[in-house]
Coordinates of C-alpha atoms in Angstrom, one line a residue:
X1 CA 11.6 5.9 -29.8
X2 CA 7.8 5.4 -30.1
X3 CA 5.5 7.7 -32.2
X4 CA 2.5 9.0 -31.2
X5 CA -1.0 8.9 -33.2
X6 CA -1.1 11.6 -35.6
X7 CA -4.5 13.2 -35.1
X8 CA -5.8 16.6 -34.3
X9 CA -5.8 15.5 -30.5
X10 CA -3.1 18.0 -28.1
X11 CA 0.1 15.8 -27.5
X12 CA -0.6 15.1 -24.0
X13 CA -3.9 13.5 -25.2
X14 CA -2.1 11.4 -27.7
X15 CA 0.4 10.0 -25.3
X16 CA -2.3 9.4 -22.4
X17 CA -4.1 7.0 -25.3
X18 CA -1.1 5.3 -25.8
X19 CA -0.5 4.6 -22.3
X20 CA -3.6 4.2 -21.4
X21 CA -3.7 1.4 -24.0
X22 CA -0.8 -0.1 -23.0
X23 CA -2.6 -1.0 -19.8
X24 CA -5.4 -2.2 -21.3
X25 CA -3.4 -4.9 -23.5
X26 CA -1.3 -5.6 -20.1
X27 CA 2.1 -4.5 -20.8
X28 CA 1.6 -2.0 -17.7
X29 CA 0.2 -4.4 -15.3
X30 CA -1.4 -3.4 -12.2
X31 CA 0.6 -2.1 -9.3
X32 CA 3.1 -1.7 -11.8
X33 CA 5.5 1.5 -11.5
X34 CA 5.4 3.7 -15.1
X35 CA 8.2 4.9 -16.6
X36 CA 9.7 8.1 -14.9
X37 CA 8.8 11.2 -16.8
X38 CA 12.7 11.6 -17.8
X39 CA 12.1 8.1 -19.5
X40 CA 8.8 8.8 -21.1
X41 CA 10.4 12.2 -22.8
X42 CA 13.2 10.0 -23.9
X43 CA 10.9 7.2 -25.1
X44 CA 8.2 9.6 -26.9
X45 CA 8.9 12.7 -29.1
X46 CA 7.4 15.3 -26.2
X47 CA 8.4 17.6 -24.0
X48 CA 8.1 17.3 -20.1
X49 CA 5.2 19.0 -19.5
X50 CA 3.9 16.7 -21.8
X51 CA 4.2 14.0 -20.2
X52 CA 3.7 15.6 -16.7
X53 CA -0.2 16.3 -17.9
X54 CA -0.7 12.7 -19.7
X55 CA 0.1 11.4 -16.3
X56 CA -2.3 13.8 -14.3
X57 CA -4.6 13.1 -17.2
X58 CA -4.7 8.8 -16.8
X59 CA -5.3 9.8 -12.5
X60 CA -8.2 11.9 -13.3
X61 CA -9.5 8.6 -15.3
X62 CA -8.3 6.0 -12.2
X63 CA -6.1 4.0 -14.1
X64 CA -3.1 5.3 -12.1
X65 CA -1.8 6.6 -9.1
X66 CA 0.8 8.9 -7.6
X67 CA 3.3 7.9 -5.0
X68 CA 5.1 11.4 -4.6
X69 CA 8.8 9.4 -3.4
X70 CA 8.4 6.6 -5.9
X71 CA 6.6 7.6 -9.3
X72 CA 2.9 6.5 -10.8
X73 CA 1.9 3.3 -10.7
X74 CA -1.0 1.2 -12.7
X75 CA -4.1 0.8 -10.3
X76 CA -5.7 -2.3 -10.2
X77 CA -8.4 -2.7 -12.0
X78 CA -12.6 -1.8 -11.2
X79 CA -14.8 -4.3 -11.0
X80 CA -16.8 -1.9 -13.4
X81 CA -20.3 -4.4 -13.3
X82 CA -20.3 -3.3 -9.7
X83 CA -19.0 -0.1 -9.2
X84 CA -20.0 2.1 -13.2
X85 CA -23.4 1.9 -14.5
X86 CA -25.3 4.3 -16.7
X87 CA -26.9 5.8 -13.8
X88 CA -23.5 7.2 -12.1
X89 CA -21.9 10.5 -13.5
X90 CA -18.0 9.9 -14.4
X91 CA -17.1 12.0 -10.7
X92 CA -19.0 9.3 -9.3
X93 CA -17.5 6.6 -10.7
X94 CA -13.9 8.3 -10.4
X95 CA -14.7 8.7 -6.1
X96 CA -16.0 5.1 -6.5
X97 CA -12.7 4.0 -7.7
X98 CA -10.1 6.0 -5.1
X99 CA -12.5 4.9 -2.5
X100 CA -11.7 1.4 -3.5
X101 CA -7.6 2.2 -4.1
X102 CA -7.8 3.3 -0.5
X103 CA -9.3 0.3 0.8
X104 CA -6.5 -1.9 -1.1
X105 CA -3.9 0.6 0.7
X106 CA -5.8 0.3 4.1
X107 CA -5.4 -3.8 3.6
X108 CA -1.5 -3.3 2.6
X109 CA -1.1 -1.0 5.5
X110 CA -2.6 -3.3 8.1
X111 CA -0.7 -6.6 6.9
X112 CA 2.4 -4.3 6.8
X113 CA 1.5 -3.5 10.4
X114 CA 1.3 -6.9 11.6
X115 CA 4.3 -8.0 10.0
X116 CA 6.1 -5.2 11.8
X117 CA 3.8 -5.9 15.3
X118 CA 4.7 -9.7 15.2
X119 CA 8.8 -9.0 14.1
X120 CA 8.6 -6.6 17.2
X121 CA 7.2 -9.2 19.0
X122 CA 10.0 -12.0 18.0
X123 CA 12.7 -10.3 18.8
X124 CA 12.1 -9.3 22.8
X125 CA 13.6 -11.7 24.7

């Protein structure tokens, strides 16, 4: 069992700090699938609501994503010289960033697409 910080931050904001800096140190990687909130209650001393609003918390910053068949998953990461500057708000930068998660689904959509077009293609006779 891990512990959270003690500080006078609410539990869920503890436990989105400790994810989130498991990502940053790259023991989540990117594309990576998190723990499923069963796992997380069992790992961490919180409850599930908890954990359900640290997760909802880390997509409101970008660094993950919800699949709702198959869990969250680590997004990859901003190219933050590009897309964050001092002259963005936060929402900006947050729209900059699903903008850019959609454009990696797009490209894993399209070469899933093909993949299915040309296997479709092999096996007529």
């Amino acid at each position: 069992m891990r512990q959270l910080p003690e500080d006078d931050r609410p539990k869920f904001e503890r436990l989105a700090a400790v994810l989130e800096s498991d990502i940053a140190r790259g023991d989540l990687k990117a594309g990576e699938r998190l723990p499923p909130v069963r796992d997380l209650r069992a790992t961490f001393p919180v409850s599930e609501g908890t954990v359900i609003h640290a997760l909802r918390l880390l997509r409101e910053r970008g660094l993950i994503w919800r699949d709702s068949t198959r869990g969250h998953f680590v997004r990859e990461p901003v190219d933050v010289s590009v897309e964050s500057s001092d002259d963005h708000s936060p929402e900006y930068d947050a729209i900059m960033r699903e903008i850019q998660e959609i454009r990696r689904d797009m490209k894993r959509l399209t070469q899933r697409l093909d993949g299915i077009e040309k296997a479709g293609r092999e096996s007529r006779p």
